[in-house]
């Protein structure tokens, strides 16, 4: 069971990071196209007549601006869980690094229970509700940008949902290995 | 004291969590949640916070510049372009002890203006320069101080992510922040140069460095310098927004990699993947700190801090000294990002109302203040025990430098930073002079 979860999460993690990397590259291309189009004075770049999802009637300068921050929102929050499990998040570790393995595990468990869980459990349902409301109302750009504002709004509950999953997974690992952890 | 007890409790809980070593982003978010739950703050306050996160953070087009500048830096670093340029500059500047020291710092400036990633700068400088510095007879502790403070220029010299976030918080245009940081950055470089010239007097060692012809140096350095000038020039000159310049700059970095025959798909993907990790880390902190900051103000934290400052006096110069002192002290335990997000919404409006008798008001005043904060926060990278640059150096060199040598060596450079801060306090023109 443990090996399956572990393998699944690391494969999934790699996939999320790779998709994010592609999003970063698209972001760069969108900026390039936008810079060129705005300098030559084109505002409607491609008339697609609603053929593409999210883009609405046409690809405009505003839709490229929107595209960049839609992608930013996704890159910023969807990998939150993966990044958490990779252990790169900053901690002030001058006390922590001096602790024995079991002390470190205790700090992490206490931190999960006192800080991370209340925060995530409190915010995720609200974030989900805001995204659902944007979906129901068909929230979109008021000035010819992208439609479907529920997508960047939905990034908050999904990204933090994945972070919650990562933290629960880590909690389970710590508890599972507790007996084998040295004092 | 009594009326501030909730705010003080919140600060204590947060600092305890951070000092115990739990990950900072979640300590901040968690403290926000706890103090919504256990005070009379309505739970619906969280919805308000989420709306704020959505509108100020996620849909903030300016912040697209953050992943783009990180991407640009990683491309230059991973393709070896930064390293090649470094070596060229090292050869050009040469073999004497003083020349070695100056070259380390100038390379620090170059790396700062192109990649702006402190960790990468410190590590690269450590690997390339430490053996040469030892060779010419410079002590371990002086080398450690020089390498960390040169590498840390990356956070001050534009394009810097810190300046983008600070500008966003203080409502100063990023182009102004970038322009404003140039002279103070050069001042710092000048102070370090003078100090190193004094420290290396009497040393006679020479480093084994092959001299290279001028044409080769130009070929190795030229494209990078051109990229820096284009990116910074277009932002400061108002020709492009920071986001546009950052995106085009990332593309320019790819072109340079192509020019040197280092371009390939793996490079681009690896640089982009590292960008995703760094970006996500920053934004999770942004969300946590945004929540913390709003709840902290809600429970009276702002008044508590203002009252604390008021204990020292209300005169403009007293206030700025206290504010700078608080930022400096917090820099020992917190990171620039958290300090900026938590304290700027409190300090910004406070400083905006002050009259320093130096003719500064409005945007000029906030620009000066922003650069003062930037210079101050830069110091937090160097202050033990929790200075990022010190970790990066230790990580890069392992047992070649003792932690105590690093701590000892960095002290004179912290003092130089504070000296620069003092000069900028007295001469605001350094920050406002280059404003377009």
Coordinates of C-alpha atoms in Angstrom, one line a residue:
Chain A
X1 CA 0.0 0.0 0.0
X2 CA 2.7 2.4 1.1
X3 CA 4.8 1.8 -2.0
X4 CA 1.9 2.3 -4.3
X5 CA 0.9 5.6 -2.7
X6 CA 4.5 6.7 -2.8
X7 CA 5.1 5.8 -6.4
X8 CA 1.8 7.3 -7.4
X9 CA 2.5 10.6 -5.6
X10 CA 6.0 10.9 -7.0
X11 CA 4.9 10.2 -10.6
X12 CA 2.0 12.6 -10.2
X13 CA 4.3 15.1 -8.7
X14 CA 6.7 14.9 -11.7
X15 CA 3.8 15.3 -14.0
X16 CA 2.5 18.4 -12.2
X17 CA 5.9 20.0 -12.3
X18 CA 6.3 19.2 -16.0
X19 CA 2.9 20.6 -16.9
X20 CA 3.9 23.7 -14.9
X21 CA 7.1 24.0 -16.9
X22 CA 5.2 23.9 -20.1
X23 CA 2.9 26.6 -18.7
X24 CA 6.0 28.8 -17.9
X25 CA 7.1 28.4 -21.5
X26 CA 3.7 29.3 -22.9
X27 CA 3.7 32.3 -20.6
X28 CA 6.9 33.5 -22.1
X29 CA 5.6 33.0 -25.7
X30 CA 2.4 34.8 -24.8
X31 CA 4.4 37.8 -23.6
X32 CA 6.5 37.8 -26.8
X33 CA 3.4 37.7 -29.0
X34 CA 1.8 40.4 -26.9
X35 CA 4.9 42.7 -27.1
X36 CA 5.1 42.3 -30.8
X37 CA 1.4 42.8 -31.4
X38 CA 1.1 45.8 -29.2
X39 CA 4.2 47.5 -30.8
X40 CA 2.8 47.1 -34.3
X41 CA -0.6 48.3 -33.0
X42 CA -2.7 45.1 -33.5
X43 CA -5.4 44.6 -30.8
X44 CA -7.3 41.6 -32.3
X45 CA -4.7 39.0 -33.1
X46 CA -6.8 36.1 -34.3
X47 CA -10.5 36.0 -35.0
X48 CA -11.5 32.5 -33.9
X49 CA -15.2 33.0 -33.6
X50 CA -15.5 31.1 -30.3
X51 CA -13.8 28.0 -31.7
X52 CA -11.3 27.8 -28.8
X53 CA -12.5 27.3 -25.2
X54 CA -11.8 30.0 -22.7
X55 CA -10.7 32.5 -25.4
X56 CA -14.2 33.8 -26.3
X57 CA -14.8 35.4 -29.7
X58 CA -11.2 36.4 -30.5
X59 CA -7.6 36.3 -29.4
X60 CA -6.9 39.9 -28.3
X61 CA -4.1 41.7 -26.5
X62 CA -6.3 41.4 -23.4
X63 CA -6.7 37.7 -23.8
X64 CA -2.9 37.3 -23.8
X65 CA -2.6 39.4 -20.6
X66 CA -5.3 37.2 -19.0
X67 CA -3.7 34.0 -20.3
X68 CA -0.4 35.0 -18.6
X69 CA -2.0 35.4 -15.2
X70 CA -4.3 32.4 -15.6
X71 CA -1.1 30.4 -16.2
X72 CA 0.6 32.2 -13.3
X73 CA -2.2 31.2 -10.9
X74 CA -1.9 27.6 -12.0
X75 CA 1.9 27.5 -11.7
X76 CA 1.7 29.3 -8.4
X77 CA -0.7 27.0 -6.5
X78 CA -1.3 23.7 -8.3
X79 CA 2.2 22.4 -7.5
X80 CA 1.9 23.4 -3.8
X81 CA 1.5 19.8 -2.6
X82 CA 4.4 18.5 -4.7
X83 CA 6.7 21.3 -3.6
X84 CA 5.7 20.6 0.0
X85 CA 6.7 17.0 -0.2
X86 CA 10.0 17.9 -1.8
X87 CA 10.9 19.7 1.4
X88 CA 12.1 22.9 -0.2
X89 CA 9.9 25.2 1.8
X90 CA 11.8 27.5 4.1
X91 CA 12.1 26.8 7.7
X92 CA 14.2 28.6 10.4
X93 CA 16.2 25.5 11.2
X94 CA 18.8 26.5 13.8
X95 CA 16.8 24.7 16.5
X96 CA 15.3 22.2 14.2
X97 CA 18.5 21.0 12.7
X98 CA 20.0 20.3 16.1
X99 CA 17.0 18.1 17.1
X100 CA 17.1 14.3 17.0
X101 CA 14.9 12.6 14.3
X102 CA 12.1 12.1 16.8
X103 CA 12.1 15.7 17.8
X104 CA 11.9 16.8 14.2
X105 CA 9.0 14.4 13.6
X106 CA 7.3 15.8 16.7
X107 CA 7.7 19.4 15.5
X108 CA 6.3 18.5 12.1
X109 CA 3.3 16.6 13.6
X110 CA 2.5 19.5 16.0
X111 CA 2.9 22.0 13.2
X112 CA 0.5 20.1 10.9
X113 CA -2.0 19.8 13.7
X114 CA -1.8 23.4 15.1
X115 CA -1.1 25.4 11.9
X116 CA -1.5 23.7 8.6
X117 CA -4.7 21.7 9.2
X118 CA -6.8 24.5 10.7
X119 CA -5.7 26.9 7.9
X120 CA -6.5 24.5 5.1
X121 CA -9.7 23.1 6.5
X122 CA -11.0 26.6 7.1
X123 CA -10.0 28.0 3.7
X124 CA -10.6 25.2 1.2
X125 CA -14.5 25.1 1.5
X126 CA -14.7 28.9 1.2
X127 CA -12.4 29.0 -1.8
X128 CA -14.4 26.2 -3.4
X129 CA -17.6 28.2 -2.9
X130 CA -16.1 31.3 -4.5
X131 CA -15.0 29.3 -7.5
X132 CA -18.4 27.6 -7.8
X133 CA -20.1 31.0 -7.7
X134 CA -17.9 32.3 -10.5
X135 CA -18.8 29.2 -12.5
X136 CA -22.5 29.6 -11.9
X137 CA -22.4 33.3 -12.9
X138 CA -20.3 32.6 -15.9
X139 CA -17.8 35.2 -14.7
X140 CA -15.6 36.4 -17.6
X141 CA -13.3 39.3 -18.6
X142 CA -15.3 42.5 -19.0
X143 CA -13.0 43.7 -21.8
X144 CA -12.5 41.1 -24.4
X145 CA -10.1 38.9 -22.4
X146 CA -10.5 35.3 -21.4
X147 CA -13.8 33.8 -20.2
X148 CA -14.2 31.2 -17.5
X149 CA -12.9 33.1 -14.5
X150 CA -13.8 30.1 -12.4
X151 CA -10.5 28.5 -13.7
X152 CA -8.1 30.8 -11.9
X153 CA -10.4 31.0 -8.9
X154 CA -10.6 27.2 -8.8
X155 CA -6.8 27.0 -8.6
X156 CA -7.0 28.1 -4.9
X157 CA -9.2 25.2 -3.6
X158 CA -7.5 22.6 -5.9
X159 CA -4.0 23.7 -5.2
X160 CA -4.5 23.9 -1.4
X161 CA -6.5 20.7 -1.6
X162 CA -3.5 19.0 -3.0
X163 CA -1.4 20.6 -0.3
X164 CA -3.8 19.2 2.3
X165 CA -3.4 15.7 0.8
X166 CA 0.4 16.1 0.8
X167 CA 0.3 17.1 4.5
X168 CA -2.0 14.2 5.4
X169 CA 0.3 11.8 3.5
X170 CA 3.4 13.2 5.4
X171 CA 1.5 12.8 8.7
X172 CA 0.8 9.2 7.9
X173 CA 4.4 8.6 7.0
X174 CA 5.6 10.1 10.3
X175 CA 3.1 8.1 12.4
X176 CA 3.9 4.9 10.5
X177 CA 7.7 5.3 11.0
X178 CA 7.3 6.6 14.6
X179 CA 8.5 3.4 16.3
X180 CA 11.5 3.1 14.0
X181 CA 12.5 6.8 14.5
X182 CA 15.4 7.2 16.8
X183 CA 15.0 9.3 20.0
Chain B
X1 CA -0.3 46.4 27.0
X2 CA -3.7 44.9 28.0
X3 CA -5.5 46.2 24.9
X4 CA -2.8 44.7 22.7
X5 CA -2.7 41.3 24.4
X6 CA -4.3 39.4 21.5
X7 CA -2.0 40.9 19.0
X8 CA 1.0 40.1 21.2
X9 CA -0.2 36.6 21.7
X10 CA -0.5 36.2 17.9
X11 CA 3.0 37.4 17.4
X12 CA 4.3 35.1 20.1
X13 CA 2.5 32.0 18.7
X14 CA 3.8 32.8 15.2
X15 CA 7.4 33.3 16.3
X16 CA 7.3 30.2 18.4
X17 CA 6.1 28.1 15.4
X18 CA 8.8 29.6 13.2
X19 CA 11.6 29.2 15.7
X20 CA 10.7 25.6 16.4
X21 CA 11.4 25.0 12.7
X22 CA 8.0 24.4 11.2
X23 CA 7.7 25.6 7.6
X24 CA 7.1 29.3 7.7
X25 CA 4.4 29.6 5.0
X26 CA 2.0 27.3 7.0
X27 CA 2.9 28.9 10.3
X28 CA 1.6 32.2 8.9
X29 CA -1.5 30.8 7.4
X30 CA -2.2 28.7 10.5
X31 CA -1.8 31.6 12.9
X32 CA -4.3 33.5 10.8
X33 CA -6.8 30.6 11.0
X34 CA -6.3 30.1 14.8
X35 CA -6.9 33.8 15.6
X36 CA -10.0 33.8 13.4
X37 CA -11.3 30.8 15.3
X38 CA -10.4 31.9 18.8
X39 CA -11.3 35.6 18.7
X40 CA -14.6 37.2 17.9
X41 CA -13.6 37.6 14.2
X42 CA -16.4 36.2 12.0
X43 CA -15.4 33.1 10.1
X44 CA -16.7 34.8 7.0
X45 CA -13.6 36.9 7.3
X46 CA -11.8 34.1 5.4
X47 CA -14.0 34.7 2.3
X48 CA -12.9 38.3 2.3
X49 CA -9.3 37.2 2.6
X50 CA -9.7 34.8 -0.4
X51 CA -11.2 37.6 -2.5
X52 CA -8.2 39.6 -1.6
X53 CA -5.8 36.9 -2.5
X54 CA -7.5 36.4 -5.8
X55 CA -7.5 40.1 -6.8
X56 CA -4.2 41.2 -5.3
X57 CA -2.0 38.1 -5.8
X58 CA -3.3 35.7 -8.4
X59 CA -4.8 38.1 -10.9
X60 CA -2.0 40.6 -10.5
X61 CA -0.4 40.8 -13.9
X62 CA 2.7 42.5 -12.6
X63 CA 3.6 39.4 -10.6
X64 CA 3.9 37.5 -13.9
X65 CA 7.4 39.1 -14.0
X66 CA 8.4 36.9 -11.0
X67 CA 8.4 33.6 -12.8
X68 CA 9.8 35.2 -15.9
X69 CA 12.8 36.7 -14.2
X70 CA 13.4 33.4 -12.3
X71 CA 13.2 31.6 -15.7
X72 CA 15.7 33.9 -17.2
X73 CA 18.1 33.4 -14.3
X74 CA 17.8 29.6 -14.5
X75 CA 18.4 29.6 -18.2
X76 CA 21.6 31.7 -17.8
X77 CA 22.7 29.5 -14.9
X78 CA 22.0 26.1 -16.3
X79 CA 23.3 26.8 -19.7
X80 CA 26.6 27.7 -18.2
X81 CA 26.4 31.2 -19.8
X82 CA 26.7 32.8 -16.3
X83 CA 29.8 30.6 -15.5
X84 CA 31.5 31.3 -18.9
X85 CA 31.0 35.0 -18.4
X86 CA 32.3 34.8 -14.9
X87 CA 35.5 33.1 -16.0
X88 CA 36.0 35.7 -18.7
X89 CA 35.6 38.5 -16.2
X90 CA 38.0 36.8 -13.8
X91 CA 40.6 36.5 -16.5
X92 CA 40.2 40.1 -17.5
X93 CA 40.6 41.4 -14.0
X94 CA 43.4 39.3 -13.0
X95 CA 45.8 37.8 -10.6
X96 CA 46.7 40.2 -7.8
X97 CA 44.9 39.8 -4.5
X98 CA 43.1 43.1 -4.8
X99 CA 42.2 42.3 -8.5
X100 CA 40.8 39.0 -7.4
X101 CA 38.6 40.5 -4.8
X102 CA 37.3 43.2 -7.1
X103 CA 36.6 40.7 -9.8
X104 CA 34.6 38.5 -7.3
X105 CA 32.4 41.5 -6.6
X106 CA 32.0 42.8 -10.1
X107 CA 31.0 39.3 -11.1
X108 CA 28.5 39.4 -8.3
X109 CA 27.1 42.6 -9.8
X110 CA 26.9 41.0 -13.2
X111 CA 25.2 37.9 -11.9
X112 CA 22.8 40.1 -9.9
X113 CA 21.8 42.1 -12.9
X114 CA 21.3 39.1 -15.1
X115 CA 20.0 36.2 -13.0
X116 CA 19.1 37.8 -9.6
X117 CA 19.1 34.5 -7.8
X118 CA 21.0 34.8 -4.6
X119 CA 21.5 31.1 -4.1
X120 CA 22.9 30.6 -7.5
X121 CA 25.2 33.6 -7.3
X122 CA 26.7 32.6 -3.9
X123 CA 27.2 29.0 -5.0
X124 CA 28.8 30.0 -8.3
X125 CA 31.1 32.5 -6.7
X126 CA 32.1 30.1 -4.0
X127 CA 33.0 27.4 -6.4
X128 CA 34.9 29.6 -8.8
X129 CA 36.4 32.1 -6.6
X130 CA 37.2 30.5 -3.2
X131 CA 40.1 28.4 -4.5
X132 CA 41.6 31.5 -6.2
X133 CA 41.1 33.7 -3.1
X134 CA 42.8 31.1 -0.9
X135 CA 45.7 31.0 -3.5
X136 CA 46.4 34.7 -3.2
X137 CA 46.5 34.4 0.6
X138 CA 43.2 35.8 1.6
X139 CA 41.9 34.3 4.9
X140 CA 38.9 32.0 4.9
X141 CA 36.7 34.4 6.9
X142 CA 37.4 37.4 4.7
X143 CA 36.7 35.2 1.6
X144 CA 33.5 34.0 3.1
X145 CA 32.3 37.5 3.8
X146 CA 33.3 38.7 0.4
X147 CA 31.6 35.8 -1.4
X148 CA 28.3 36.0 0.5
X149 CA 28.0 39.8 0.3
X150 CA 28.8 39.8 -3.4
X151 CA 26.3 37.1 -4.0
X152 CA 23.7 38.8 -2.0
X153 CA 23.8 41.8 -4.3
X154 CA 21.5 39.7 -6.4
X155 CA 18.5 40.6 -4.2
X156 CA 19.2 44.4 -4.4
X157 CA 20.5 45.0 -7.9
X158 CA 17.6 45.2 -10.4
X159 CA 15.9 43.2 -11.8
X160 CA 15.1 41.8 -8.4
X161 CA 12.0 40.0 -7.3
X162 CA 12.2 41.7 -3.9
X163 CA 12.0 45.1 -5.6
X164 CA 8.9 44.0 -7.5
X165 CA 7.1 42.8 -4.4
X166 CA 8.2 45.9 -2.4
X167 CA 7.1 48.2 -5.1
X168 CA 3.7 46.4 -5.3
X169 CA 3.2 46.7 -1.5
X170 CA 4.3 50.4 -1.3
X171 CA 2.5 51.4 -4.6
X172 CA 5.7 52.6 -6.1
X173 CA 6.1 51.8 -9.9
X174 CA 8.6 48.9 -10.3
X175 CA 10.6 50.9 -12.9
X176 CA 11.2 53.6 -10.2
X177 CA 12.2 50.9 -7.7
X178 CA 14.7 49.5 -10.2
X179 CA 16.1 52.9 -11.0
X180 CA 16.3 53.8 -7.3
X181 CA 18.3 50.7 -6.4
X182 CA 21.1 51.4 -8.9
X183 CA 23.0 54.1 -7.1
X184 CA 22.7 52.6 -3.6
X185 CA 23.9 49.3 -5.1
X186 CA 26.9 51.0 -6.6
X187 CA 27.6 52.7 -3.3
X188 CA 27.7 49.4 -1.6
X189 CA 30.0 48.0 -4.2
X190 CA 32.2 51.0 -3.7
X191 CA 32.3 50.5 0.0
X192 CA 33.2 46.8 -0.3
X193 CA 35.9 47.7 -2.8
X194 CA 37.5 50.2 -0.5
X195 CA 37.4 47.7 2.4
X196 CA 38.9 44.9 0.3
X197 CA 41.7 47.2 -1.0
X198 CA 42.5 47.9 2.6
X199 CA 42.3 44.3 3.7
X200 CA 44.5 43.0 0.8
X201 CA 47.3 45.5 1.4
X202 CA 50.6 43.7 1.9
X203 CA 49.4 40.5 0.3
X204 CA 51.7 39.5 -2.5
X205 CA 50.4 36.2 -3.8
X206 CA 49.4 35.8 -7.5
X207 CA 46.7 33.5 -8.8
X208 CA 47.3 31.1 -11.6
X209 CA 45.0 32.6 -14.2
X210 CA 45.5 32.5 -17.9
X211 CA 45.1 35.9 -19.5
X212 CA 42.7 35.9 -22.4
X213 CA 42.7 38.2 -25.4
X214 CA 40.3 41.1 -25.4
X215 CA 38.3 39.8 -28.3
X216 CA 37.5 36.6 -26.4
X217 CA 36.6 38.5 -23.3
X218 CA 34.2 40.7 -25.2
X219 CA 32.6 37.6 -26.9
X220 CA 32.1 36.0 -23.6
X221 CA 30.8 39.0 -21.7
X222 CA 29.2 41.1 -24.5
X223 CA 25.9 39.3 -25.0
X224 CA 25.1 39.0 -21.3
X225 CA 25.8 42.7 -20.7
X226 CA 23.7 43.6 -23.7
X227 CA 20.8 41.5 -22.3
X228 CA 21.1 43.3 -19.0
X229 CA 21.1 46.7 -20.6
X230 CA 18.1 45.9 -22.8
X231 CA 16.0 44.4 -19.9
X232 CA 16.8 47.1 -17.4
X233 CA 16.9 49.9 -19.8
X234 CA 13.5 49.2 -21.3
X235 CA 11.9 49.0 -17.8
X236 CA 13.6 52.1 -16.4
X237 CA 13.1 54.0 -19.6
X238 CA 9.4 53.2 -19.6
X239 CA 9.5 51.4 -22.9
X240 CA 8.3 48.1 -21.5
X241 CA 6.4 47.0 -18.4
X242 CA 8.4 44.7 -16.0
X243 CA 6.4 41.8 -17.2
X244 CA 7.1 42.4 -20.8
X245 CA 10.8 43.0 -20.2
X246 CA 11.0 39.8 -18.1
X247 CA 9.4 37.7 -20.7
X248 CA 11.5 39.1 -23.5
X249 CA 14.6 38.8 -21.3
X250 CA 13.9 35.1 -20.7
X251 CA 13.7 34.7 -24.5
X252 CA 16.9 36.7 -24.8
X253 CA 18.6 34.3 -22.4
X254 CA 17.5 31.4 -24.6
X255 CA 19.0 33.2 -27.6
X256 CA 22.3 33.6 -25.8
X257 CA 22.3 30.0 -24.9
X258 CA 21.7 29.2 -28.6
X259 CA 24.5 31.5 -29.6
X260 CA 27.0 29.6 -27.4
X261 CA 25.7 26.3 -28.6
X262 CA 24.3 25.4 -25.2
X263 CA 20.6 25.4 -26.2
X264 CA 18.6 22.2 -26.0
X265 CA 15.2 21.0 -25.0
X266 CA 16.4 19.5 -21.7
X267 CA 17.9 22.8 -20.7
X268 CA 14.7 24.7 -21.3
X269 CA 12.5 22.1 -19.5
X270 CA 14.9 21.9 -16.5
X271 CA 15.0 25.7 -16.2
X272 CA 11.2 25.9 -16.4
X273 CA 10.8 23.1 -13.8
X274 CA 13.0 24.9 -11.3
X275 CA 11.0 28.0 -12.1
X276 CA 7.8 26.2 -11.2
X277 CA 9.1 25.1 -7.9
X278 CA 10.5 28.5 -6.9
X279 CA 7.4 30.3 -8.1
X280 CA 5.1 27.9 -6.2
X281 CA 7.1 28.3 -3.0
X282 CA 7.0 32.1 -3.2
X283 CA 3.2 32.2 -3.9
X284 CA 2.3 29.8 -1.1
X285 CA 4.2 32.2 1.2
X286 CA 2.4 35.1 -0.4
X287 CA -0.9 33.5 0.4
X288 CA 0.1 32.6 4.0
X289 CA 1.5 36.0 4.7
X290 CA -1.5 37.8 3.1
X291 CA -3.8 35.9 5.5
X292 CA -1.5 36.5 8.5
X293 CA -1.2 40.2 7.7
X294 CA -5.0 40.8 7.4
X295 CA -5.8 38.8 10.6
X296 CA -3.0 40.4 12.5
X297 CA -4.3 43.8 11.7
X298 CA -7.8 42.7 12.5
X299 CA -6.8 41.7 16.1
X300 CA -5.1 45.1 16.6
X301 CA -1.6 44.2 15.5
X302 CA -1.2 47.4 13.5
X303 CA -2.0 49.5 16.6
X304 CA 0.2 47.4 18.7
X305 CA 3.2 48.1 16.4
X306 CA 2.4 51.7 16.0
X307 CA 2.2 52.1 19.8
X308 CA 5.4 50.3 20.2
X309 CA 7.1 52.7 17.8
X310 CA 5.4 55.5 19.6
X311 CA 7.1 54.5 22.8
X312 CA 10.4 55.7 21.3
X313 CA 8.9 59.0 20.0
X314 CA 6.9 60.4 17.2
X315 CA 9.5 62.6 15.5
X316 CA 10.1 61.5 11.9
X317 CA 13.7 60.6 12.2
X318 CA 13.1 58.6 15.4
X319 CA 10.3 56.7 13.7
X320 CA 12.5 55.8 10.7
X321 CA 15.3 54.6 13.0
X322 CA 12.9 52.5 15.0
X323 CA 11.3 51.1 11.8
X324 CA 14.7 50.3 10.3
X325 CA 15.8 48.7 13.6
X326 CA 12.7 46.5 13.7
X327 CA 13.2 45.3 10.2
X328 CA 16.9 44.6 10.9
X329 CA 16.1 42.6 14.0
X330 CA 13.3 40.7 12.4
X331 CA 15.8 39.9 9.6
X332 CA 17.6 37.6 11.9
X333 CA 14.7 35.2 12.0
X334 CA 12.4 36.1 9.1
X335 CA 12.8 36.2 5.4
X336 CA 12.5 39.3 3.2
X337 CA 9.2 38.1 1.7
X338 CA 7.4 37.7 5.0
X339 CA 8.8 40.9 6.4
X340 CA 7.7 42.8 3.3
X341 CA 4.2 41.3 3.2
X342 CA 3.5 41.7 6.9
X343 CA 5.1 45.0 7.8
X344 CA 4.9 47.2 4.6
X345 CA 1.1 47.6 4.8
X346 CA 1.7 49.0 8.3
X347 CA 4.9 50.9 7.9
X348 CA 4.1 52.3 4.4
X349 CA 1.1 54.5 5.4
X350 CA 2.9 55.5 8.6
X351 CA 6.1 56.8 6.8
X352 CA 4.0 58.4 4.1
X353 CA 2.7 60.9 6.6
X354 CA 6.1 61.9 8.0
X355 CA 8.1 65.0 7.2
X356 CA 11.8 64.5 7.3
X357 CA 12.7 68.0 6.5
X358 CA 14.5 66.8 3.4
X359 CA 11.9 67.9 0.9
X360 CA 10.6 64.4 0.2
X361 CA 6.9 63.7 -0.1
X362 CA 4.6 61.5 -2.1
X363 CA 6.2 59.1 -4.5
X364 CA 9.7 60.3 -3.9
X365 CA 9.3 59.6 -0.2
X366 CA 7.9 56.1 -0.7
X367 CA 10.7 55.3 -3.2
X368 CA 13.4 56.4 -0.8
X369 CA 11.7 54.4 2.0
X370 CA 11.3 51.4 -0.3
X371 CA 15.0 51.4 -1.2
X372 CA 16.0 51.8 2.5
X373 CA 13.9 48.8 3.3
X374 CA 15.5 46.9 0.4
X375 CA 19.0 47.6 1.6
X376 CA 18.0 46.7 5.1
X377 CA 16.3 43.4 4.0
X378 CA 19.4 42.6 1.9
X379 CA 21.3 42.5 5.2
X380 CA 19.0 39.8 6.5
X381 CA 20.6 37.4 4.0
X382 CA 23.9 37.9 5.8
X383 CA 22.9 37.9 9.5
X384 CA 23.5 34.7 11.4
X385 CA 22.1 32.4 12.4
X386 CA 19.4 32.5 9.7
X387 CA 21.0 34.2 6.8
X388 CA 20.2 32.5 3.5
X389 CA 23.5 33.4 1.9
X390 CA 25.5 31.8 4.7
X391 CA 23.6 28.6 4.2
X392 CA 24.2 28.6 0.5
X393 CA 27.9 29.2 1.0
X394 CA 28.2 26.4 3.6
X395 CA 26.2 24.1 1.3
X396 CA 28.5 24.9 -1.6
X397 CA 31.9 24.5 0.1
X398 CA 31.2 21.9 2.7
X399 CA 34.0 21.5 5.2
X400 CA 36.4 23.9 3.4
X401 CA 34.9 26.7 5.6
X402 CA 33.9 26.4 9.2
X403 CA 30.6 27.9 10.2
X404 CA 32.4 30.1 12.7
X405 CA 34.7 31.4 10.0
X406 CA 31.7 32.3 7.9
X407 CA 29.9 34.0 10.8
X408 CA 33.0 35.9 11.8
X409 CA 33.9 36.9 8.2
X410 CA 30.4 38.3 7.4
X411 CA 30.4 40.8 10.3
X412 CA 32.5 43.5 8.6
X413 CA 30.3 43.2 5.6
X414 CA 27.1 43.6 7.6
X415 CA 28.6 46.8 9.1
X416 CA 29.3 48.0 5.5
X417 CA 25.7 47.4 4.6
X418 CA 24.6 49.4 7.7
X419 CA 27.0 52.2 6.7
X420 CA 25.4 52.2 3.2
X421 CA 22.0 52.3 4.9
X422 CA 23.2 55.3 7.0
X423 CA 24.5 57.2 3.9
X424 CA 21.2 56.6 2.1
X425 CA 19.3 57.9 5.1
X426 CA 21.2 61.2 4.9
X427 CA 21.3 61.3 1.0
X428 CA 17.9 60.4 -0.3
X429 CA 19.0 61.7 -3.7
X430 CA 20.8 58.4 -4.2
X431 CA 17.4 56.7 -4.4
X432 CA 15.4 59.4 -6.1
X433 CA 18.0 60.8 -8.4
X434 CA 17.8 58.3 -11.3
X435 CA 14.0 58.2 -11.3
X436 CA 12.9 58.7 -15.0

